[in-house]
Every structure is written in structure tokens, then in C-alpha cells.
Tab-separated table of C-alpha atoms in Angstrom:
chain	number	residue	atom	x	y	z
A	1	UNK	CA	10.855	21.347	-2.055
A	2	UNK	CA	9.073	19.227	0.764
A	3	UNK	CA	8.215	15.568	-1.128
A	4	UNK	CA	4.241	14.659	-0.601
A	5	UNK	CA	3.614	10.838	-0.086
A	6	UNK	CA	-0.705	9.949	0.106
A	7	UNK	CA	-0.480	6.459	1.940
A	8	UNK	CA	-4.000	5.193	1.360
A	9	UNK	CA	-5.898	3.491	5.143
A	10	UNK	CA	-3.871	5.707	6.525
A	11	UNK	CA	-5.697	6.585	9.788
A	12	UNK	CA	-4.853	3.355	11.412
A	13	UNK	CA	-2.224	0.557	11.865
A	14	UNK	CA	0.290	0.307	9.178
A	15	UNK	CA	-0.623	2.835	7.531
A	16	UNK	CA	-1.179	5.270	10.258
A	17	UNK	CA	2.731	4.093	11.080
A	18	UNK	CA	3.879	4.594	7.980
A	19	UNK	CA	2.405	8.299	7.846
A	20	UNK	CA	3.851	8.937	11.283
A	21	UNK	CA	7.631	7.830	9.373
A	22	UNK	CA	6.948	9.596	7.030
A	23	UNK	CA	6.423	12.357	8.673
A	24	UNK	CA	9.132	12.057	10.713
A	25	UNK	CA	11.802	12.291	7.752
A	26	UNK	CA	10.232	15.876	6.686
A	27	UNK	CA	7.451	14.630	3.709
A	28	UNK	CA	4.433	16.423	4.161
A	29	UNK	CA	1.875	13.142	4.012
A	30	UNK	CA	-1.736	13.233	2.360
A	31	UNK	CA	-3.382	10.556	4.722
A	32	UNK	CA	-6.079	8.642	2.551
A	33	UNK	CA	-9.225	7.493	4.415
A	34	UNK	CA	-12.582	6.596	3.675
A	35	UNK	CA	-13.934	7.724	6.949
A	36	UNK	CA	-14.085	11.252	7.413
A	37	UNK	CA	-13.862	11.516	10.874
A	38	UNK	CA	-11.794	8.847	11.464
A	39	UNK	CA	-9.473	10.308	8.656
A	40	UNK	CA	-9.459	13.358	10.762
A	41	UNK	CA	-9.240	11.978	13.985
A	42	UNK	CA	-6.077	10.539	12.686
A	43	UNK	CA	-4.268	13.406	10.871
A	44	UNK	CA	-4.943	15.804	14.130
A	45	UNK	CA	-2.620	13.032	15.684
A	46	UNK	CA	-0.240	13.114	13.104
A	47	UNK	CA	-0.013	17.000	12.885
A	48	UNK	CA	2.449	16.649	16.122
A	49	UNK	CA	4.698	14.575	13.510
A	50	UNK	CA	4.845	17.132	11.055
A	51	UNK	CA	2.193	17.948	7.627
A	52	UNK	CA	-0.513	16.015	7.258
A	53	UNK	CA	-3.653	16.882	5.030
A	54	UNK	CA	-6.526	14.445	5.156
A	55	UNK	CA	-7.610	12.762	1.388
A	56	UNK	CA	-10.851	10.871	0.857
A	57	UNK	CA	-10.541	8.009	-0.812
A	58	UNK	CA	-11.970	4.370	-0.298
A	59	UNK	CA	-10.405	1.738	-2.751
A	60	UNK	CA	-13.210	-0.180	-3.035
A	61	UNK	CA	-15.398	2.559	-5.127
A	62	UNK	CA	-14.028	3.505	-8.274
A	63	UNK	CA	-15.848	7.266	-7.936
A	64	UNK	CA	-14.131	8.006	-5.288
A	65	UNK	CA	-10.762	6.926	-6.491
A	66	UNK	CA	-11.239	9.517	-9.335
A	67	UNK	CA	-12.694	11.951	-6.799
A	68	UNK	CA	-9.165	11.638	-4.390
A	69	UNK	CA	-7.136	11.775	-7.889
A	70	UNK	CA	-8.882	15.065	-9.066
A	71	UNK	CA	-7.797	16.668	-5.788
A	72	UNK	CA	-4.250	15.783	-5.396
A	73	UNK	CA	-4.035	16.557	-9.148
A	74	UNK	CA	-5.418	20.264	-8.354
A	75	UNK	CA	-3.957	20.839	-4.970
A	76	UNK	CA	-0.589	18.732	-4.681
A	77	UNK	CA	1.298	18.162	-8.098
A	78	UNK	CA	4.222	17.563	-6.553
A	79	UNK	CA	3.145	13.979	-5.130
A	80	UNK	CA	6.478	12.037	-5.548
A	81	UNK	CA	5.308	8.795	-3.373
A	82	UNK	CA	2.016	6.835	-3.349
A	83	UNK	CA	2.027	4.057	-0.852
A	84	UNK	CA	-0.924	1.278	-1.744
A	85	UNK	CA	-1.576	0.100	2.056
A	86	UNK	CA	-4.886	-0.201	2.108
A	87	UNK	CA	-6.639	-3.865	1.895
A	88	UNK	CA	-8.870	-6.318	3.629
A	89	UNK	CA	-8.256	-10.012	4.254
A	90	UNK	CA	-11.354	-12.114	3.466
A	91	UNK	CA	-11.885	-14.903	5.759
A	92	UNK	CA	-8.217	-16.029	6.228
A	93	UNK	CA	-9.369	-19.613	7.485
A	94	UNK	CA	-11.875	-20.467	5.313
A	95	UNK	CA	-11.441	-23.052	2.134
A	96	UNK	CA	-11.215	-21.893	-0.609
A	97	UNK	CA	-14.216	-23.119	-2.623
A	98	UNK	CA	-16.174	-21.543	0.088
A	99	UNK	CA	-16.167	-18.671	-0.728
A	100	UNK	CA	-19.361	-16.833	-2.694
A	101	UNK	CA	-18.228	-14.864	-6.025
A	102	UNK	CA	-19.111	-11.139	-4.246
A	103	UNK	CA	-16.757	-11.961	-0.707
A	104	UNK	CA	-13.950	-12.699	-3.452
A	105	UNK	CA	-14.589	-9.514	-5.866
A	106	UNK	CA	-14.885	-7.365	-2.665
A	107	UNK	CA	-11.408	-8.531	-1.862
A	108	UNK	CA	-10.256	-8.432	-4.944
A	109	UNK	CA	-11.531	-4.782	-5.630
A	110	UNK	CA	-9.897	-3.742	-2.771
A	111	UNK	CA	-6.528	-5.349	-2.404
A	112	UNK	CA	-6.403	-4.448	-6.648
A	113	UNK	CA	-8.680	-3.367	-8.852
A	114	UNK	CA	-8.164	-0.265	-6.425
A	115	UNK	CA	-4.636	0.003	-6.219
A	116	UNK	CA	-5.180	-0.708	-10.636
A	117	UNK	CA	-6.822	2.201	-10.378
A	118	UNK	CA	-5.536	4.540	-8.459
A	119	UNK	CA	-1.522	4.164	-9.775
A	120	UNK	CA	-3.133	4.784	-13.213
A	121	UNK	CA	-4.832	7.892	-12.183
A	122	UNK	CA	-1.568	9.847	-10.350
A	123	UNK	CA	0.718	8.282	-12.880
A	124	UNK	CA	1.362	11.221	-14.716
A	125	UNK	CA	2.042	13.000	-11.673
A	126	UNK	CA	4.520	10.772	-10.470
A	127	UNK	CA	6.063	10.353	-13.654
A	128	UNK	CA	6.134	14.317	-13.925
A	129	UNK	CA	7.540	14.500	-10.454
A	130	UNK	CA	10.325	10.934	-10.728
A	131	UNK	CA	8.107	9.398	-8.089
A	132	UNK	CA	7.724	5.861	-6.476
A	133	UNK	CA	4.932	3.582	-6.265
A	134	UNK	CA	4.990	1.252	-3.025
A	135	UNK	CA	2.685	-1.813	-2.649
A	136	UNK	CA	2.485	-2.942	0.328
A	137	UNK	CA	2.133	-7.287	-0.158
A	138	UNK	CA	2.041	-10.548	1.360
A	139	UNK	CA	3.306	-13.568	0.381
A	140	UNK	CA	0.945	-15.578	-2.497
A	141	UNK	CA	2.240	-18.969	-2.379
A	142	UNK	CA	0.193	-21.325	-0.015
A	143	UNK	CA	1.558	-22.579	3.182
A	144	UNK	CA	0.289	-24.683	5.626
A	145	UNK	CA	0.333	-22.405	8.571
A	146	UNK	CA	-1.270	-19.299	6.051
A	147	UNK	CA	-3.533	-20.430	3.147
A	148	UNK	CA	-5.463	-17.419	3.257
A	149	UNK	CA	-7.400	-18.318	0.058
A	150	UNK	CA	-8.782	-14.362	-0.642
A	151	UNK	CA	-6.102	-13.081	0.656
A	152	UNK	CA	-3.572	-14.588	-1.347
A	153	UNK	CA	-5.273	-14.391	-4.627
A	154	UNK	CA	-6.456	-10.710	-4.510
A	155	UNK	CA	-2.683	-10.063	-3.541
A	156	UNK	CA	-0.855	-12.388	-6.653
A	157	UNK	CA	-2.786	-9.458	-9.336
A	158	UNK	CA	-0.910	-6.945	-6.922
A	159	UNK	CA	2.730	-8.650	-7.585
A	160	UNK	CA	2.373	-9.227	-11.214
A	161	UNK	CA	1.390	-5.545	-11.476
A	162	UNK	CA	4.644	-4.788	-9.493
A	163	UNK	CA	6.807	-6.889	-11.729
A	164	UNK	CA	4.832	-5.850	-15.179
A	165	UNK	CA	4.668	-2.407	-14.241
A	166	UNK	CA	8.246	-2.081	-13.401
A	167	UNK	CA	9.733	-4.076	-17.022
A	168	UNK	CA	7.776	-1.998	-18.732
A	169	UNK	CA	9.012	1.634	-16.830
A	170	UNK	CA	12.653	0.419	-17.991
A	171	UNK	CA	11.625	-0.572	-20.940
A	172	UNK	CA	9.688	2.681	-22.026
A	173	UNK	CA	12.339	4.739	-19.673
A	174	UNK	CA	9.487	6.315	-17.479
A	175	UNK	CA	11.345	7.636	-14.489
A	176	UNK	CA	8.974	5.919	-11.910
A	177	UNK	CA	10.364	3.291	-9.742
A	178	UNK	CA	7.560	0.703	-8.292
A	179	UNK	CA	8.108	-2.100	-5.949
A	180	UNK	CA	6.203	-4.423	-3.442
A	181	UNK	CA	7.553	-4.746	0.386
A	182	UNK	CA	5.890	-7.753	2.342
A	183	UNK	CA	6.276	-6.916	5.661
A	184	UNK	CA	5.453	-10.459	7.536
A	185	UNK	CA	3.165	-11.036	10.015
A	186	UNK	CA	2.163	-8.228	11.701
A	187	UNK	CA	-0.644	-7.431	14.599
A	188	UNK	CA	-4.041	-5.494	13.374
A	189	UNK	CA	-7.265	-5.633	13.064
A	190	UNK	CA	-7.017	-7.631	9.776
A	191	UNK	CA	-5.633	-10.661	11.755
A	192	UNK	CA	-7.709	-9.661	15.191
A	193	UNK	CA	-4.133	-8.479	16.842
A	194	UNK	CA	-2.301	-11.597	16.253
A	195	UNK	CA	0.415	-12.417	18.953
A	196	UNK	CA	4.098	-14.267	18.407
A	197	UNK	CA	7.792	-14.097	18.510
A	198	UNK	CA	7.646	-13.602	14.878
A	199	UNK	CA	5.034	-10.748	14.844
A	200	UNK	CA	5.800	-7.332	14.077
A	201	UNK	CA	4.121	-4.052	16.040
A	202	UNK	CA	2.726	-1.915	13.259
A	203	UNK	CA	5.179	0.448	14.244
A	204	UNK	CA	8.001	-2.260	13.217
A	205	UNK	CA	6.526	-2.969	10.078
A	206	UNK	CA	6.061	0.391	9.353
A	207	UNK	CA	9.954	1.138	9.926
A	208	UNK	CA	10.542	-1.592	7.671
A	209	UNK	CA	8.317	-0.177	5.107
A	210	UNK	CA	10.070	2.833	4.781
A	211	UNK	CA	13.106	2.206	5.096
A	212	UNK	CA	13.313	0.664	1.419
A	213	UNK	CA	12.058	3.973	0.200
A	214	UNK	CA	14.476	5.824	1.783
A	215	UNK	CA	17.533	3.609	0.860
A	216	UNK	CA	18.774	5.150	-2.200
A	217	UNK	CA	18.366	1.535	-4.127
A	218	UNK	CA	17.046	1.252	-7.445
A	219	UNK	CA	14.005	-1.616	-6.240
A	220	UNK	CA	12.144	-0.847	-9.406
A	221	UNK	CA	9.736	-4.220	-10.245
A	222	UNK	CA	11.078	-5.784	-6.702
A	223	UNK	CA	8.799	-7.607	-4.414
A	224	UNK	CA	10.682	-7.876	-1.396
A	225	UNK	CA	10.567	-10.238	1.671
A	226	UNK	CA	10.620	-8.444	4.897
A	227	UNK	CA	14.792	-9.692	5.218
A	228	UNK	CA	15.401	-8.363	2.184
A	229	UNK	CA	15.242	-11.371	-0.228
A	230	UNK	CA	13.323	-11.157	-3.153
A	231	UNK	CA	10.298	-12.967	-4.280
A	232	UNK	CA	10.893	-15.014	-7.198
A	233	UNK	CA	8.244	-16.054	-9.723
């Protein structure tokens, strides 16, 4: 049977990759987007790849979330892999205590409460189906060349959920295996196409991505550093 992944902001940069990959090792990919035509712009791209079925969904509004869930649940209940890519940086330079209370829920709703809420909703598919839940992270410890104060915090919630998540899976035996990849620094939009030695092409990070889903290793409650270590906290 062909294994369905939804990768939500899907229809560009890592997560347009990450469909492409995807489709590349034979899953049939529901692309998530909250722009319809841009959703469909994308998956008539990644049709030359293989299956791809355009999903509305836009993490940041809870109705829609329930909306996208509704229709996977009615017309793919074989979903095996979510991928949370989706998310939005805040102001990556600015301090801190600068920020207003709505910039920091809006970032926090998306690079989340969303994510929250979405996992919770296909749950019982994936558990149904032995699936995987992969967050896609960054680093939440502050550093002097990234204190990305919105960033950062919206993303810690994201880890703990990981780790929590994952203890309790074991714990309860639920056969669903979630982890956290933090790919490094990559070029997109979020960081206006960033340039350096040490940043990755989408298409890199992508590879990356996948890579530790397709490895055969048990990574349940991992978050993993783009070499392979493993955040510990």
C-alpha cells in the first residue's frame, strides 16, 4: 500500500523540498497550504515527482486545522507521516522585550499551538496506521550570533511536545514514533535567503529531513541536530 505523508507549507522551500523527497521514494504526499492557488501552483509541479493532492490548511486558524483533519480523515486513512514544517520567524533581530503580546501569540500559534493541534486531530489515524510525527525545529538556546527571541520561544513548546509526547507513546505503548530534526541554517524567505558556507539549499535540508524518516531508527522523543547529535535538555 503506497504510505501518504501531508507536510504542512508545503508549496514552497523546505517544505516544497521535502514533498518533492518524498515523492521521490514512492509516498503519495498531501501538500498542506493555506493559499489555494499557490497550493496548486505547487502540487502541478510536484505531479512530475509522483502523487500529490493539494490540502488546505493554515496553522494559524484553528477552523481550518479541523477543516484539513476532517478531509484526510474521510479521504486518506491511511496517512502514516505528518511532517509539522510550517512556521514563521518573528522579527529575528529584535530584543526581546520588544515585542507586543499579539507579534508573540501569532508566532506562537503558528510555530505550536498549530502543530498542538493538528498532531491531536490525525492522531488516531496515525496511531491506527503505526505512523510518525516529524517536527521540523531549531535550536532554543540563545546564542550570540542567533537570539531570535520569537523564534526561539514559540519553538522550545515544540521540543517539549517532542520529548513529552514521545515518553508518554512508550509509556502507554502507542505505536507512533515522533521526533524533532533541526536542520541548521538554511536559505528562505524566513531569513530573506541568507548566504554562507554553513547554509543549507532547501533542497539540502530537505534531504536531511528525510533521511531520518527513512532510516529504519527508532528516533521516537529525539530532537536531533542536523549531524546527528541530540539535543539535550
Amino acid at each position: 500500500m503506497t504510505k501518504t505523508a501531508l507536510v504542512t507549507g508545503a508549496n514552497k522551500g523546505i517544505g516544497y523540498e521535502i514533498s518533492k523527497h518524498l515523492l521521490e521514494e514512492g509516498f503519495r504526499v498531501l501538500v498542506g497550504a493555506r493559499d489555494q492557488e499557490r497550493g496548486e501552483i505547487a502540487v502541478s509541479s510536484l505531479r512530475a515527482f509522483g502523487d500529490a493532492h493539494l490540502v488546505s490548511l493554515d496553522v494559524a486558524d484553528l477552523n481550518s486545522i479541523d477543516c484539513a483533519v476532517t478531509t484526510i480523515k474521510n479521504n486518506y486513512p491511511e496517512l502514516s507521516l505528518l511532517v509539522n514544517n510550517a512556521g514563521i520567524p518573528g522579527d529575528m533581530h529584535q530584543a526581546g522585550w520588544e515585542f507586543s503580546v499579539e507579534d508573540l501569540q501569532a508566532t506562537h500559534q503558528v510555530n505550536f499551538i498549530g502543530p498542538f493541534a493538528l498532531s491531536k486531530g490525525l492522531l488516531p489515524l496515525l496511531t491506527a496506521n503505526k505512523g510518525t510525527i516529524q517536527n521540523i525545529s531549531i535550536p532554543i538556546e540563545p546564542l550570540p550570533y542567533f537570539n531570535a527571541f520569537a523564534y526561539a520561544t514559540s519553538k522550545a513548546p515544540l521540543n517539549v511536545m517532542t520529548k513529552s509526547w514521545g515518553m508518554s507513546f512508550e509509556k502507554e505503548n502507542i505505536p507512533v514514533e515522533i521526533f524533532a530534526v533541526m536542520p541548521g541554517a538554511v536559505s528562505t524567505d524566513l531569513n530573506g535567503r541568507m548566504t554562507g558556507d554553513f547554509v543549507k539549499t532547501s533542497a539540502q535540508a530537505a534531504e536531511l529531513i528525510v533521511n531520518f524518516v527513512l532510516d529504519d531508527e527508532n528516533h521516537n522523543g529525539q530532537v536531533i541536530n542536523y549531524d546527528g547529535t541530540l539535543a539535550v535538555y
